[in-house]
Amino acid sequence: MTAATRFRAVAVGCSAGGLEALRQLLAPLPREFPLPVVVVAHMAPDGGSLLAELLESVCRLSVAEAEEKAKALPGHVYVAPPGYHLLVEEDETFSLSVDEKVCNVRPSIDVLFQSAADTWGCGLIGVVLTGANSDGTAGLRAIRQMGGYCLVQDPTQAFADTMPRSAIDAGLADCVLPLAALAGQLMALAPPQPRRGGR
Amino acid sequence: MTDAEIEDIEIRLFFEAMALRHGYDFRNYARASMKRRVLALAQSQGCRELSALIPRLLHDQDFLAQALAHLSVPVTEMFRDPQVFLALRRDVLPVLDSFPRISVWQPGCATGEEPYSLAILLKEEGLLHKAQIYATDINDVALAKAEEGIYPARHLAAFSQNYQQAGGKAALANYFHTAYNFSKIDDEIRERIVFAHHNLVADGVFCEVNLVLCRNVLIYFDRSLQNRVLSLFHDCLVRGGYLCLGNRESLQFTDFADRFRVIDRGNRIFKKREAVQ
């Protein structure tokens, strides 16, 4: 397996300051970006539906709330609905749950990352951005264990440094970059051609 | 073989054992959430390997209730998603008022917060005296709590906020008797609800109802099980009966998309279509 064909999906987690961070991460990605991007952002339970709309207005990729049973497709950004954990099933479809909060939050980044790691294994890129709790660290550990790639925002420049610092302190970051450089890194890691379905 | 692949085998064997030994079939549940729940069960039992749960499942009769309690995690609150209850109050209950009797089925009732919410709604709209709510679940531990109707008093504050947003006409505390740190639901509310064990995977229709309230249950099922359960709902609803699902649940892409009319898209309220044949 070459590096160029290894990656099959991106999973992103953020909390405090996350909207601006997501904008900077996702807006530069080209329309033909060949991987699905799945996002958990901690938001107020009633304000979260706006996130997909806000991102859609600044992204070339199409952005929507993840719907249960829908398949994760290349070139699409999927955002966890407010109040629901977002999980990825073996067949690359989404499922939702209202099980108890993890790290005091629902949706939880750990829940997404752990299930996505089960599905995409070494083909998963996990990205931890700004945030004020340590959600995401256990998720990156799962991604690391499955051979995936862990990308972390430089905490010294993050709006809130707890989340990226927690991931780095746990020794889980393959790469630490300032926010402005993260999109470029995703494009460098992604396979060169749009994937045409199947594996 | 990797550890993850071995763990996957253990999970399959666990659910196989559960189905064969006890008749509870979780094999058509969405796998990713169930994996988390089995892992939590194993951890609660101090099992380092998931497969260590299997002998207990086979030979320890007392273990089943604990296992089911972990596998059907009740996370609920009163008047959760208050705008849904407001919509039921505003748009659905006035229609149900035209019936001489009102029956409601609430599958997946967990510890009872939602059926009690609905009963309070019916009471405030003057319909409780002719209403019967069937609240069912597979989790007997949760059902026993539901039947007691006793909740920590401190939960009432959060519930109260929901209740007000759901158009509450009084104070939620009026429906509870609070002593020490616990609040018990009033008997008048409780008497209108029958709590019973029912398994959506295996059991059939047991009543005819005007409303099925089943929120955030279908998300845990795969498509084939969703269709089975929707067929139960369709069969038990009277003509023109209502179905209310969770905020992110939909009939789209199920076998039943054409059998119901959308009444309120945002609040996921549907109405059974009149049969044409």
XYZ file of C-alpha atoms in Angstrom, chain B residues 52-201:
150
model
C -15.594 -13.972 29.346
C -19.168 -12.679 29.325
C -20.388 -15.673 27.349
C -20.202 -18.382 30.061
C -22.042 -16.035 32.416
C -24.696 -15.459 29.817
C -25.115 -19.203 29.317
C -25.005 -20.438 32.918
C -25.717 -17.565 35.330
C -29.472 -16.983 35.318
C -29.170 -13.758 37.295
C -26.826 -12.223 34.771
C -29.440 -11.695 32.057
C -31.158 -8.726 33.711
C -27.835 -6.980 34.247
C -26.778 -7.642 30.686
C -30.050 -6.310 29.281
C -29.788 -3.242 31.482
C -26.406 -2.475 29.941
C -27.457 -3.279 26.406
C -30.499 -1.030 26.436
C -29.102 2.034 28.110
C -31.926 4.242 29.320
C -30.974 7.862 28.782
C -34.098 9.955 28.967
C -35.670 12.987 30.597
C -39.118 14.514 30.951
C -40.321 16.635 28.031
C -37.038 16.067 26.214
C -37.099 18.139 23.008
C -39.905 20.313 24.388
C -40.924 21.618 20.954
C -42.064 18.070 20.079
C -44.369 17.987 23.085
C -45.576 21.457 22.230
C -46.441 20.233 18.724
C -48.246 17.180 20.127
C -50.189 19.439 22.472
C -51.066 21.933 19.747
C -51.623 19.755 16.677
C -52.232 16.141 17.672
C -54.155 16.046 20.954
C -57.024 18.245 19.671
C -57.594 15.691 16.892
C -57.418 12.775 19.310
C -60.079 14.483 21.412
C -62.665 13.467 18.802
C -62.217 9.798 19.778
C -64.243 8.340 22.661
C -61.091 6.646 23.979
C -57.434 7.425 23.335
C -54.786 4.720 23.349
C -51.083 5.419 23.065
C -48.172 3.017 22.707
C -44.767 4.105 23.805
C -42.158 1.468 23.003
C -38.700 1.920 24.477
C -40.085 3.796 27.477
C -36.964 3.176 29.576
C -37.392 4.622 33.082
C -40.740 6.243 32.317
C -39.958 9.943 31.976
C -41.509 10.171 28.531
C -44.808 8.360 29.175
C -45.274 10.462 32.317
C -44.624 13.591 30.245
C -47.268 12.523 27.767
C -49.747 11.708 30.532
C -49.250 15.182 31.998
C -49.849 16.644 28.549
C -53.082 14.641 28.245
C -54.142 15.757 31.711
C -53.624 19.425 30.899
C -55.577 19.102 27.664
C -58.461 17.452 29.516
C -58.016 14.032 27.880
C -56.407 11.930 30.574
C -59.686 10.510 31.897
C -60.260 8.684 28.601
C -56.649 7.832 27.837
C -54.610 4.658 28.227
C -50.853 4.624 27.678
C -49.028 1.352 27.068
C -45.357 1.912 27.878
C -43.069 -0.971 26.988
C -39.400 -1.873 27.066
C -37.148 -4.944 27.102
C -35.218 -3.658 30.095
C -36.981 -4.972 33.228
C -34.715 -3.012 35.538
C -35.742 0.222 33.798
C -39.409 -0.856 33.728
C -39.424 -1.425 37.475
C -38.117 2.108 37.992
C -40.635 3.471 35.534
C -43.475 1.815 37.398
C -42.323 3.336 40.692
C -42.280 6.800 39.157
C -39.762 8.080 41.691
C -37.046 10.450 40.522
C -34.320 12.439 42.271
C -35.869 15.781 43.232
C -32.941 17.682 41.739
C -33.845 16.347 38.258
C -37.168 18.152 38.498
C -35.540 21.540 37.988
C -34.181 20.577 34.573
C -37.418 18.786 33.707
C -39.362 21.914 34.718
C -37.583 24.037 32.165
C -38.477 21.545 29.431
C -42.036 21.398 30.706
C -42.459 25.166 30.508
C -41.059 25.206 26.965
C -43.521 22.456 26.083
C -46.365 24.830 26.933
C -46.844 23.619 30.509
C -49.961 25.120 32.047
C -49.084 24.743 35.714
C -45.938 23.852 37.636
C -44.383 20.453 37.048
C -44.030 20.044 40.819
C -47.834 19.901 41.012
C -47.681 16.416 39.536
C -45.180 15.115 42.076
C -45.043 14.483 45.784
C -41.605 15.382 47.022
C -40.182 14.079 50.271
C -36.540 14.050 51.296
C -34.639 14.089 48.031
C -37.106 12.225 45.891
C -40.187 13.123 43.906
C -42.938 10.611 43.219
C -45.365 11.040 40.364
C -48.997 11.549 41.324
C -51.201 8.432 41.260
C -53.729 10.048 38.954
C -51.014 10.300 36.281
C -49.501 6.908 37.013
C -52.776 4.980 36.898
C -53.245 5.795 33.225
C -50.063 4.005 32.221
C -49.528 0.271 31.913
C -45.851 -0.644 31.969
C -45.113 -3.953 30.286
C -42.299 -6.006 28.872
C -42.340 -6.040 25.074
C -39.542 -6.805 22.655
C -39.796 -4.972 19.331
C -37.507 -7.521 17.708
